[in-house]
Every structure is written in C-alpha cells, then in structure tokens.
Coordinates of C-alpha atoms in Angstrom, one line a residue:
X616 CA -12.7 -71.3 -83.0
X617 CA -14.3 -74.8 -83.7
X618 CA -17.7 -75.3 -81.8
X619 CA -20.1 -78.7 -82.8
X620 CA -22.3 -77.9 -84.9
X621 CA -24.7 -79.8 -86.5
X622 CA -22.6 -79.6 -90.0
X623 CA -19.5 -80.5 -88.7
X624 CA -20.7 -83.6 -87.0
X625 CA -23.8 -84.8 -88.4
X626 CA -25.2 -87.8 -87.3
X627 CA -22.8 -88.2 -84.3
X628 CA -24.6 -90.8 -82.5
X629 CA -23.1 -91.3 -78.7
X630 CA -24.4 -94.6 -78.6
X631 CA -21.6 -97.5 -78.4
X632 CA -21.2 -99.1 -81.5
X633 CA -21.5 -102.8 -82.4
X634 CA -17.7 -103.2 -82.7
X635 CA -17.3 -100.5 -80.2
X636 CA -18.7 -103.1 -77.3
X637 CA -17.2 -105.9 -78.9
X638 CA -13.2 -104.4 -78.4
X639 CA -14.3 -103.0 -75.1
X640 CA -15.8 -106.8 -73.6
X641 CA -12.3 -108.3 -75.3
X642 CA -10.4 -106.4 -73.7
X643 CA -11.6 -106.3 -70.5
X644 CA -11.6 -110.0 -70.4
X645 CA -7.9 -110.6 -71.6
X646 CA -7.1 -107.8 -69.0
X647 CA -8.2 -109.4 -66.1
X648 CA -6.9 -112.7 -67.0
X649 CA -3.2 -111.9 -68.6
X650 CA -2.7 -108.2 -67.9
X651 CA -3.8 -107.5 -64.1
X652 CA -2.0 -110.3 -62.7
X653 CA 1.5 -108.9 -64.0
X654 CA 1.3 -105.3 -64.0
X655 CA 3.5 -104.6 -60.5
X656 CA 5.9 -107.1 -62.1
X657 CA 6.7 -105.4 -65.5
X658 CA 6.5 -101.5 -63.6
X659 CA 9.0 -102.6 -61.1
X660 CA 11.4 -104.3 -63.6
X661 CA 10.9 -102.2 -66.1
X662 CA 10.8 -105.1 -68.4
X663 CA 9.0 -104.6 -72.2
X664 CA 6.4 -107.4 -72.2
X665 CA 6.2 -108.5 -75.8
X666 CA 4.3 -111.3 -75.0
X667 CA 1.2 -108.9 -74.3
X668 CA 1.5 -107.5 -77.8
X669 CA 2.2 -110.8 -79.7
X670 CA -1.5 -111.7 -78.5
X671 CA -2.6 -108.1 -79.0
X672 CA -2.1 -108.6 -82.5
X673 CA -3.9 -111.8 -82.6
X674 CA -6.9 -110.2 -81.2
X675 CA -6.3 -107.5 -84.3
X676 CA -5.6 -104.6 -81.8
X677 CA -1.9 -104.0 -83.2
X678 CA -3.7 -103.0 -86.8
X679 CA -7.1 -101.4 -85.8
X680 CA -6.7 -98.9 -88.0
X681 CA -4.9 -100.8 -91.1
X682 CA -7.3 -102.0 -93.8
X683 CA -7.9 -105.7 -93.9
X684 CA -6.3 -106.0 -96.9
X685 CA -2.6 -105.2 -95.5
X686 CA -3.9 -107.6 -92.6
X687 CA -5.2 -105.2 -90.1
X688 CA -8.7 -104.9 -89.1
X689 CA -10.2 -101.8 -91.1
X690 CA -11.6 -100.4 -88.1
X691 CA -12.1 -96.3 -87.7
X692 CA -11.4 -94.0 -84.6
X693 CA -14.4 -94.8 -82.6
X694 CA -13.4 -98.2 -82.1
X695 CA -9.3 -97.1 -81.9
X696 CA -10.0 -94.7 -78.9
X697 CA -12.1 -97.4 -77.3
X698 CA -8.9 -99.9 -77.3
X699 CA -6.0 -97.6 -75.7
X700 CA -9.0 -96.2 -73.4
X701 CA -10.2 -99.7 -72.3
X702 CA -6.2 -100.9 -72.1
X703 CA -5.7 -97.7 -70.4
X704 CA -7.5 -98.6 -67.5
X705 CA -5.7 -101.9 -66.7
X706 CA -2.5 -100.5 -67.8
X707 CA -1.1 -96.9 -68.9
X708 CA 2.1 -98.4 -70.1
X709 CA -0.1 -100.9 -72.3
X710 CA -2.1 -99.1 -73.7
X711 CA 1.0 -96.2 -74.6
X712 CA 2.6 -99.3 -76.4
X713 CA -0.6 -100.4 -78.6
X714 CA -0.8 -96.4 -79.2
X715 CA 2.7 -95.8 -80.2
X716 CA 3.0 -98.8 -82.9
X717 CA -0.4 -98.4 -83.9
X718 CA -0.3 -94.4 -84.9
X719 CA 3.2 -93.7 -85.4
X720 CA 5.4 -96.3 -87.3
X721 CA 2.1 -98.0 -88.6
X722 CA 0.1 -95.1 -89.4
X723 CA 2.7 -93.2 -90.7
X724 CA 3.4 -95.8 -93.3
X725 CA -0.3 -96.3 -93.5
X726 CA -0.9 -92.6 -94.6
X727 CA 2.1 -91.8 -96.6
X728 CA 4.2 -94.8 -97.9
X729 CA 3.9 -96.3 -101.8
X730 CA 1.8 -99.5 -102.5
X731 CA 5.2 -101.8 -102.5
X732 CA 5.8 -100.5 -98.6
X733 CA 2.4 -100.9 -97.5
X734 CA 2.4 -104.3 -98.8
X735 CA 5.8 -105.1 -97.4
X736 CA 5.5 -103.9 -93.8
X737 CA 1.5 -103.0 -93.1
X738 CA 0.7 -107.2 -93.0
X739 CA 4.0 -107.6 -90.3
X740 CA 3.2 -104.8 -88.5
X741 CA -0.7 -105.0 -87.9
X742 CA -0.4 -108.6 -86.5
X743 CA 2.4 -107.8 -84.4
X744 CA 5.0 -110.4 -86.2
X745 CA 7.2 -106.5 -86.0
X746 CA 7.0 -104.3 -83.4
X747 CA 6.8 -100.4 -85.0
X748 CA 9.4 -97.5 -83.8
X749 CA 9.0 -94.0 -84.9
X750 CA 12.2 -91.4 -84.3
X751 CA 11.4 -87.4 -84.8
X752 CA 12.7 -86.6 -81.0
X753 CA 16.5 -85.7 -80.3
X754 CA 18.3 -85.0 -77.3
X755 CA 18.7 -81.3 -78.1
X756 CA 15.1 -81.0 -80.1
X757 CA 12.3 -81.9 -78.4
X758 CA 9.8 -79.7 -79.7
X759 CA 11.8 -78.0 -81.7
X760 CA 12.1 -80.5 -84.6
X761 CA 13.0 -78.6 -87.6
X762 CA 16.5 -77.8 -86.2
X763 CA 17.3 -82.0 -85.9
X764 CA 20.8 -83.1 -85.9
X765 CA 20.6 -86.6 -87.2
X766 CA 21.3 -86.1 -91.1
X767 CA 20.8 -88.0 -94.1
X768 CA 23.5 -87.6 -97.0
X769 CA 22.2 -89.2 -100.6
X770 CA 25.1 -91.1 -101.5
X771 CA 24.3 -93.2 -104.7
X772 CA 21.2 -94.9 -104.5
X773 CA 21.4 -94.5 -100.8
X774 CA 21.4 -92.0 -97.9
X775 CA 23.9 -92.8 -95.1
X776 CA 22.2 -92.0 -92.0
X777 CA 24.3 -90.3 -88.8
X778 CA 22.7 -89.3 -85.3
X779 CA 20.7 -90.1 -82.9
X780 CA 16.6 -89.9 -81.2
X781 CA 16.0 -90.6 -77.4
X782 CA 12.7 -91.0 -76.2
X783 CA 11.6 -93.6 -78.1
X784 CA 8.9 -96.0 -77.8
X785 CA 10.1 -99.8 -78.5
X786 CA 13.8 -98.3 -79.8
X787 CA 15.3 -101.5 -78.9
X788 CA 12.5 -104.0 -79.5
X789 CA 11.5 -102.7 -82.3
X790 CA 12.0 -104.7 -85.8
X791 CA 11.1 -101.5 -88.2
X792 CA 11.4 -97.4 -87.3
X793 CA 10.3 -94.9 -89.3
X794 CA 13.2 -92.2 -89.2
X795 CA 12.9 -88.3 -89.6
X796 CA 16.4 -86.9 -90.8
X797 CA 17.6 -83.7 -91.7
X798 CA 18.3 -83.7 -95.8
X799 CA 18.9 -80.0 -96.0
X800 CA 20.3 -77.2 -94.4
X801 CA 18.8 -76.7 -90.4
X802 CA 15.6 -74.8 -90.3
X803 CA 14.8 -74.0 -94.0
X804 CA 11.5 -75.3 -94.9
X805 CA 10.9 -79.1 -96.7
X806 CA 14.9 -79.9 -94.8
X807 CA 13.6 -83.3 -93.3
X808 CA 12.6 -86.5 -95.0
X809 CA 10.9 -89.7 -93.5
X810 CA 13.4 -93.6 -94.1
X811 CA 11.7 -97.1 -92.8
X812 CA 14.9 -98.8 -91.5
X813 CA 14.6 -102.2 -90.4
X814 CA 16.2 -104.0 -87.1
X815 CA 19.7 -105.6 -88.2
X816 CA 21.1 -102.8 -90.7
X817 CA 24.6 -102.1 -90.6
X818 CA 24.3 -98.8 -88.6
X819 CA 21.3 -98.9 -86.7
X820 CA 21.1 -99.7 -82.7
X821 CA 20.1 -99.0 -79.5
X822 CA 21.0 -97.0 -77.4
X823 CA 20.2 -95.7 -73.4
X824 CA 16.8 -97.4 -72.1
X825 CA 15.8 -94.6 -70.2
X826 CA 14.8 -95.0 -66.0
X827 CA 11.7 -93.6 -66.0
X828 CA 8.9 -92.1 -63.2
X829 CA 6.0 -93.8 -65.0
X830 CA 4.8 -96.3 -67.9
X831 CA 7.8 -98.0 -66.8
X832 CA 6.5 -101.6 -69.0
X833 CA 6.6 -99.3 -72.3
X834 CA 9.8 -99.7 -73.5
X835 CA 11.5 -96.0 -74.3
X836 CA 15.6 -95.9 -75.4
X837 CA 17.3 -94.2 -77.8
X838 CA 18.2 -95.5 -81.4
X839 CA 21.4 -94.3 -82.9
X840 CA 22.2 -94.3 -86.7
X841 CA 26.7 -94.4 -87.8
X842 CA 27.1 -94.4 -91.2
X843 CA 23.7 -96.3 -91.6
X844 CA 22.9 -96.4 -95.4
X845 CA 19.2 -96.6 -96.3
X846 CA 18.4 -97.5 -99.8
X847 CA 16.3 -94.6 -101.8
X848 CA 13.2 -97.3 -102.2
X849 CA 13.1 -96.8 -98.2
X850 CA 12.1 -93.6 -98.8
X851 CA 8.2 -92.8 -98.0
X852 CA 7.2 -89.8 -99.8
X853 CA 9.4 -87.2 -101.4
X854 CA 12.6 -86.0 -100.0
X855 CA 12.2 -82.8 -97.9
X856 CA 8.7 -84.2 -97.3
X857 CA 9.4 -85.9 -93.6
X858 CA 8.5 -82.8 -90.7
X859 CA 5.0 -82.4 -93.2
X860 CA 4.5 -86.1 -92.7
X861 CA 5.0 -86.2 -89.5
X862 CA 2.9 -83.0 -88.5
X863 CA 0.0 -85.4 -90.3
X864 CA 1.1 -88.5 -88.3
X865 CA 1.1 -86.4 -85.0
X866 CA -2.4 -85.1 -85.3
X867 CA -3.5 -88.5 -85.2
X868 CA -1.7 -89.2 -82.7
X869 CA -3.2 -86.9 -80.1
X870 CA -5.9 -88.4 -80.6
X871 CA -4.0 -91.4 -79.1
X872 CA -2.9 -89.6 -76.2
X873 CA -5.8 -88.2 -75.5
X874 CA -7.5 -91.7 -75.5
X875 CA -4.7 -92.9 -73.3
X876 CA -5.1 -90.0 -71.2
X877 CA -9.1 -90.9 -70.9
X878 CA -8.2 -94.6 -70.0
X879 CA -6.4 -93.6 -67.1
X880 CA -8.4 -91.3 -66.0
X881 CA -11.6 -93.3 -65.8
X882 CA -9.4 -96.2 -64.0
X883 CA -8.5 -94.0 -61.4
X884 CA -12.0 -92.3 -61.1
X885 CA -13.5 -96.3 -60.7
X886 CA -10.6 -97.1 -58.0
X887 CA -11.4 -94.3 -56.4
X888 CA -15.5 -94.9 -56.0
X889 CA -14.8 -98.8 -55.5
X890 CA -12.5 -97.7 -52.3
X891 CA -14.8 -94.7 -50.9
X892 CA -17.8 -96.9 -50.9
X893 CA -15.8 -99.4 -49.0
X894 CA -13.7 -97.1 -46.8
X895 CA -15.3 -96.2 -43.4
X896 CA -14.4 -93.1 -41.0
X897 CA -16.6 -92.3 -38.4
X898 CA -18.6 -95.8 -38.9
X899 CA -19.8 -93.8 -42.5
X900 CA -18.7 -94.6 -46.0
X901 CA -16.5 -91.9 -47.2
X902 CA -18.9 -90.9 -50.2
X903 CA -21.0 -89.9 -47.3
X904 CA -18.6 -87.2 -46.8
X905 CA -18.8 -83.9 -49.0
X906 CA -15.5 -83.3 -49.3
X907 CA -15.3 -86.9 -51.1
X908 CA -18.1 -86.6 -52.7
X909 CA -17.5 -83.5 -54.8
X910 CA -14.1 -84.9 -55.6
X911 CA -15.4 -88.0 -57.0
X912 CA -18.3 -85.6 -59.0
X913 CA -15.6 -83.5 -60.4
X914 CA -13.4 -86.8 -61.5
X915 CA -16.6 -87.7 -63.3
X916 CA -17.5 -84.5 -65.1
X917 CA -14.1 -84.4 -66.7
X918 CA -13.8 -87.8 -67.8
X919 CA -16.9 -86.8 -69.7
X920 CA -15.8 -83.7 -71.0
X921 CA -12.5 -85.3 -72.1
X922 CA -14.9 -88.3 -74.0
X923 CA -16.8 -85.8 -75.7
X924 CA -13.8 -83.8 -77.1
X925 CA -11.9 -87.4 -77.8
X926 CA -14.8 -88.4 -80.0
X927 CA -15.4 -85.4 -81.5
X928 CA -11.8 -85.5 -83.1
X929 CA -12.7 -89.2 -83.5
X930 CA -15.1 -88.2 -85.7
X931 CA -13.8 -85.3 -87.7
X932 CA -10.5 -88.0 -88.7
X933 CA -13.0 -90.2 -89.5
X934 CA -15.2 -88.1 -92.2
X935 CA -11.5 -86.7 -93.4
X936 CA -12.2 -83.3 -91.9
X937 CA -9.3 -81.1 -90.4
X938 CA -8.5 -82.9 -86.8
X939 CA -5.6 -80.2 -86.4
X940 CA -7.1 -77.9 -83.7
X941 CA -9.5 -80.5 -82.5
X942 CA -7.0 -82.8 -81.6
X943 CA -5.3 -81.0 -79.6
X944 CA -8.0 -79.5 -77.7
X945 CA -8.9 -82.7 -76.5
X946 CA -5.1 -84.3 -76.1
X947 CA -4.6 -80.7 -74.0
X948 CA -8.1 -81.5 -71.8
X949 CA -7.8 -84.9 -71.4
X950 CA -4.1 -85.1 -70.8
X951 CA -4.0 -82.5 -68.3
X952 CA -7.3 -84.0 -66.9
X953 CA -6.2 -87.5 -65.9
X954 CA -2.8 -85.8 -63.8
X955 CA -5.8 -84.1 -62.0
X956 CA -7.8 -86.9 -61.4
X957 CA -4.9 -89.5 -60.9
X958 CA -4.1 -86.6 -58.3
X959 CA -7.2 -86.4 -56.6
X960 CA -7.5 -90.7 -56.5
X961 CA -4.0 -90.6 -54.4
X962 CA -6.2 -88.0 -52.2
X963 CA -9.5 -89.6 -51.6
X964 CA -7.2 -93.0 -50.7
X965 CA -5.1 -91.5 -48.2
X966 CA -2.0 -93.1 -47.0
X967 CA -2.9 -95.9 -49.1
X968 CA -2.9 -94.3 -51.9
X969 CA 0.8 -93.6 -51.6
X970 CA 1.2 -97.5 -51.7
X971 CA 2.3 -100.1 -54.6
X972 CA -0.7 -102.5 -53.1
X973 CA -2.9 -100.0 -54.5
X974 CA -3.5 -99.2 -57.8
X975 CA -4.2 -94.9 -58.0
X976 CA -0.2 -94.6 -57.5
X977 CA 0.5 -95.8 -60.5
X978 CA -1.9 -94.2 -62.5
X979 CA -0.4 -90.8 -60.2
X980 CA 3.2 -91.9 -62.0
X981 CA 1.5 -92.6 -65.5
X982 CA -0.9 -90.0 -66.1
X983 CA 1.9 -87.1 -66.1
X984 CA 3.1 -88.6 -70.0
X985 CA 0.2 -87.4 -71.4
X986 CA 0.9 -83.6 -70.8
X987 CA 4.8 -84.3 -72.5
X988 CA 4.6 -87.2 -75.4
X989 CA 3.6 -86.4 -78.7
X990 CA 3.3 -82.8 -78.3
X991 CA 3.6 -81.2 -74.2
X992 CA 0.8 -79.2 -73.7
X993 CA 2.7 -76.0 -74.0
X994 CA 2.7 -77.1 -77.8
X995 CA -1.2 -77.8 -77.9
X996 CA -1.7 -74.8 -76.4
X997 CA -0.1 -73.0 -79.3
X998 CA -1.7 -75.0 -82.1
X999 CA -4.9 -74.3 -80.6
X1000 CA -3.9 -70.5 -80.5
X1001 CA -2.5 -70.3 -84.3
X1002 CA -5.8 -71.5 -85.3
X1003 CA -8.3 -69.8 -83.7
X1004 CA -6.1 -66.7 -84.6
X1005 CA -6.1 -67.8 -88.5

C-alpha cells in the first residue's frame, strides 16, 4: 500500500502557489458577483447555464490543463484542484461542469488523440467556443463497461455508430463527445474503441435530460447514436484501444471528483461556522455548545485529510507517477467525506437547514454525486484493494 514518503513526493511544498492564489482570488470574485446571485434560479429550473462557462473559458478555466499552445492555459493539478474546489464552494453543479469538460472530453483528447485532433478541437474546447461530452455509461452498464451495448461497425472508411449512454454531462449542449463503442465481441479484452463526434452529425442526438436530486444546473441527458457514421480520422488511438483510454482518462478524473467533493465540503463546513457563531440558544452562541463544537472540529479535520490526499494525487499526476490507487483513495475519502459533512451542516442549522433560504441543503443534495460519478465508491474501494493486493 502507498504511504508519503519522501521519494514519492519530494519537495511537496503545502504552501499555495503563485498561480494557485491567483485562480482562487478570480474565482471567488466572479462568484460572488455572477454566480451567487443565480444559483437558486438555475437548481430550481434545472436550466444548463452556458453563459457561466462562455466566461469561464475567458478567464482560461475551461483549458487549465491544456497547453498554451492548443489555447489552454498549461497549468498542472495544483492549480486544477484549486478551480473545481474554489467553484465548488459557490456551486456543486459549477464546478461538476468545469470538471466534466475539462478531464473527460478535453483531457481525453488531450492524452490520447493525434497532432491533427489536438489542433482541431483542443483551441475550441479550452476557451469554451465547444462545450465537451464524454459517453462510456449505458443504461444497463454502469460500472460494468466492458459489456456496452452501443456498437461500432467499420463500414468503409467509416464506423456506423448504433446505441445509446445516459448520464451524461452536457449530452445536449454539448458541440463534441468523445464516444466509447463496442468494436468487438462483448467482454473480450481490447473490444471498445474511443470516436470524437461532433453536434449536428447525421445520427447523433439527445436524448432524456434526466430530473435529478442534486447538481440540478449541470446539465446530464442521454445521447443516442442510429446509424451514425463516424469517419476512421475520428478515431483517437487504435481500434480496441477505447476502455484502456478511458481507464487513463478516469484516473484523472477522480482527481476531479475528489476536488469537487473538497469544494463542497469546505462550503458547507464555512456555512456552518458563519451560522453557529451567529445562532443563539440559551442567550450563548452555539459554538459555545460541545455538541456543536465537536461537529464543526470533525467537519474541519476531514476537509484536511481529504486536501492532503487530493494533493497528494495532484502531485503524483503531475511528476507522471502512477495516480491509479492514489486517486481513488482520495476520490473515495473526500467523496464520502463531504455527504458527511453536508450532513452534519443540515444538523448544526436545524430546521433551517432543511430550507432553500439557506445554503447547506443544497450542498446536502449535491454532495451525494461524488460517492456515484466517475467511479461509485464501491468501485474505488476495489481499485484500492487490487492494488494493495498486487
């Protein structure tokens, strides 16, 4: 089992960065002016606020991982985890949405697509001109991928595409999707290969927006594929080399979640501590109280554990060390801390707590994604367990 140690992660300094500051001032000042004031608004109606990400992009937050010369702003994990944790804690459903586009669609045609498709979709995508889409999930194969349904038949100089994936982030809205589909038999090995298929093919649409408990402003639907034909150049990679790819996408990716999964954890913990300093029983502030107290000590002690074992797989992925088992660690800690502390935030405010005019019941309905997207925690748990039984 991994433990830090001083040749793993030399010179990990826990000091905020430069840049690090920089994203994290930015974005607390563009949340409080544009994303506060319409958060209730987009939950309640459920509406995708593409607005929000148009200026994201501007501010180089739809690319902070794509090098500057597809257009992105060459920026590492350090500063990535900072973003969706700072966006986070204005807004779950936000900061899922700049995580999604920025790890999935973007980084998996970051990591694995030729020089002609980085240079044709990396500049679009990293300043937000395309929103990004990412289909491995199915109705029938959540976690069990390697047994998809939706198929691609070569057919000339094309595969013709036929299925469908639910639960996906910006299915509708988006204007590219990179597609997993099953090229060989079901459950052999190398049977799934990765397509970029852009809004407007003949084929291609949406399907059922889903009605969901939380991150209700991050837009999730299907996308269904009838007789969609996808040139071979769409290709990225090899054929057969898609559910590999996207193994390699998805350890980044927890990394994400487990970011997201910090943001709303430590907006929650600050909600909290704002309204028990404020909140009198018994003419005493309720952090006078034990009971409180200890709650609020606990919130705080796992939002640091969770930031150390973030960072920590921030930092293997960024020296190109093995982020497999680390990853999930802290997605698993993290994502199963902030249902915890969102829980415990409903607790400390009561009744009011229970009410849309505060804001711990919606990080209550938004914290529960982390344990389920990108890998539920059942599966991190058994990542965690094949390595440390390697």
């Amino acid at each position: 089992m991994s433990v830090i140690l001083k040749d793993q992660l030399p010179g990990l300094d826990f000091q905020l960065s430069e840049n690090q500051i920089m994203i994290a001032d930015m974005i607390r000042r563009y949340g409080e002016e544009k994303i506060k004031p319409i958060v209730m608004k987009y939950d309640e109606s459920q509406e995708f606020p593409i607005h929000i990400f148009k200026e994201l992009g501007e501010m180089g937050l739809m690319g902070v991982l794509v090098p500057e010369e597809y257009g992105g702003s060459g920026f590492g994990y350090f500063e990535y985890v900072t973003a969706i944790s700072e966006l986070a804690k204005i807004c779950g459903s936000i900061g899922l949405s700049m995580a999604a586009h920025n790890s999935l669609c973007t980084g998996h045609i970051l990591k694995f697509a030729n020089e002609e498709q980085k240079k044709k979709y990396l500049p679009k995508l990293a300043t937000a001109e395309w929103i990004g889409a990412w289909g491995l999930t199915e109705a029938n194969t959540g976690s069990d991928a390697g047994n998809m349904s939706t198929t691609a038949v070569e057919d000339g100089d094309h595969y013709v595409l036929n299925g469908a994936k639910n639960f996906i982030t910006h299915g509708k809205s988006g204007n590219v999707a990179v597609v997993i589909a099953r090229t060989g038999k079901p459950r052999e090995r190398n049977n799934a290969t990765a397509f970029i298929v852009e809004r407007g093919t003949p084929g291609f649409k949406a399907g059922k927006k889903e009605d969901k408990l939380g991150m209700r402003a991050s837009e999730t639907t299907e996308m269904i594929f009838e007789d969609c034909r996808v040139h071979k150049s769409h290709i990225i990679g090899q054929v057969g080399e898609g559910f590999k790819q996207a193994l390699g996408v998805l350890d980044g990716g927890r990394i994400s979640i487990a970011a997201l999964g910090l943001g709303i954890a430590k907006g929650a913990f600050e909600a909290s501590l704002k309204y028990a300093k404020e909140r009198h029983q018994f003419d005493r502030p309720l952090t006078d109280f034990q009971a409180i107290s200890f709650k609020l000590a606990d919130m705080a002690m796992e939002i640091e554990a969770g930031e150390m074992l973030t960072f920590k797989a921030a930092h293997l992925i960024n020296t190109k060390q093995s982020v497999n088992e680390a990853g999930a660690i802290a997605k698993l800690f993290t994502s199963e801390a902030a249902v915890r502390i969102a829980n415990e935030a409903v607790q400390i405010h009561g009744g009011y707590g229970y009410i849309k005019d505060f804001p711990v019941e919606k990080y209550y309905r938004d914290a529960k994604l982390c344990t389920i997207g990108e890998g539920t925690s059942e599966i991190q748990k058994l990542v965690i367990a094949r390595s440390i039984l390697k």
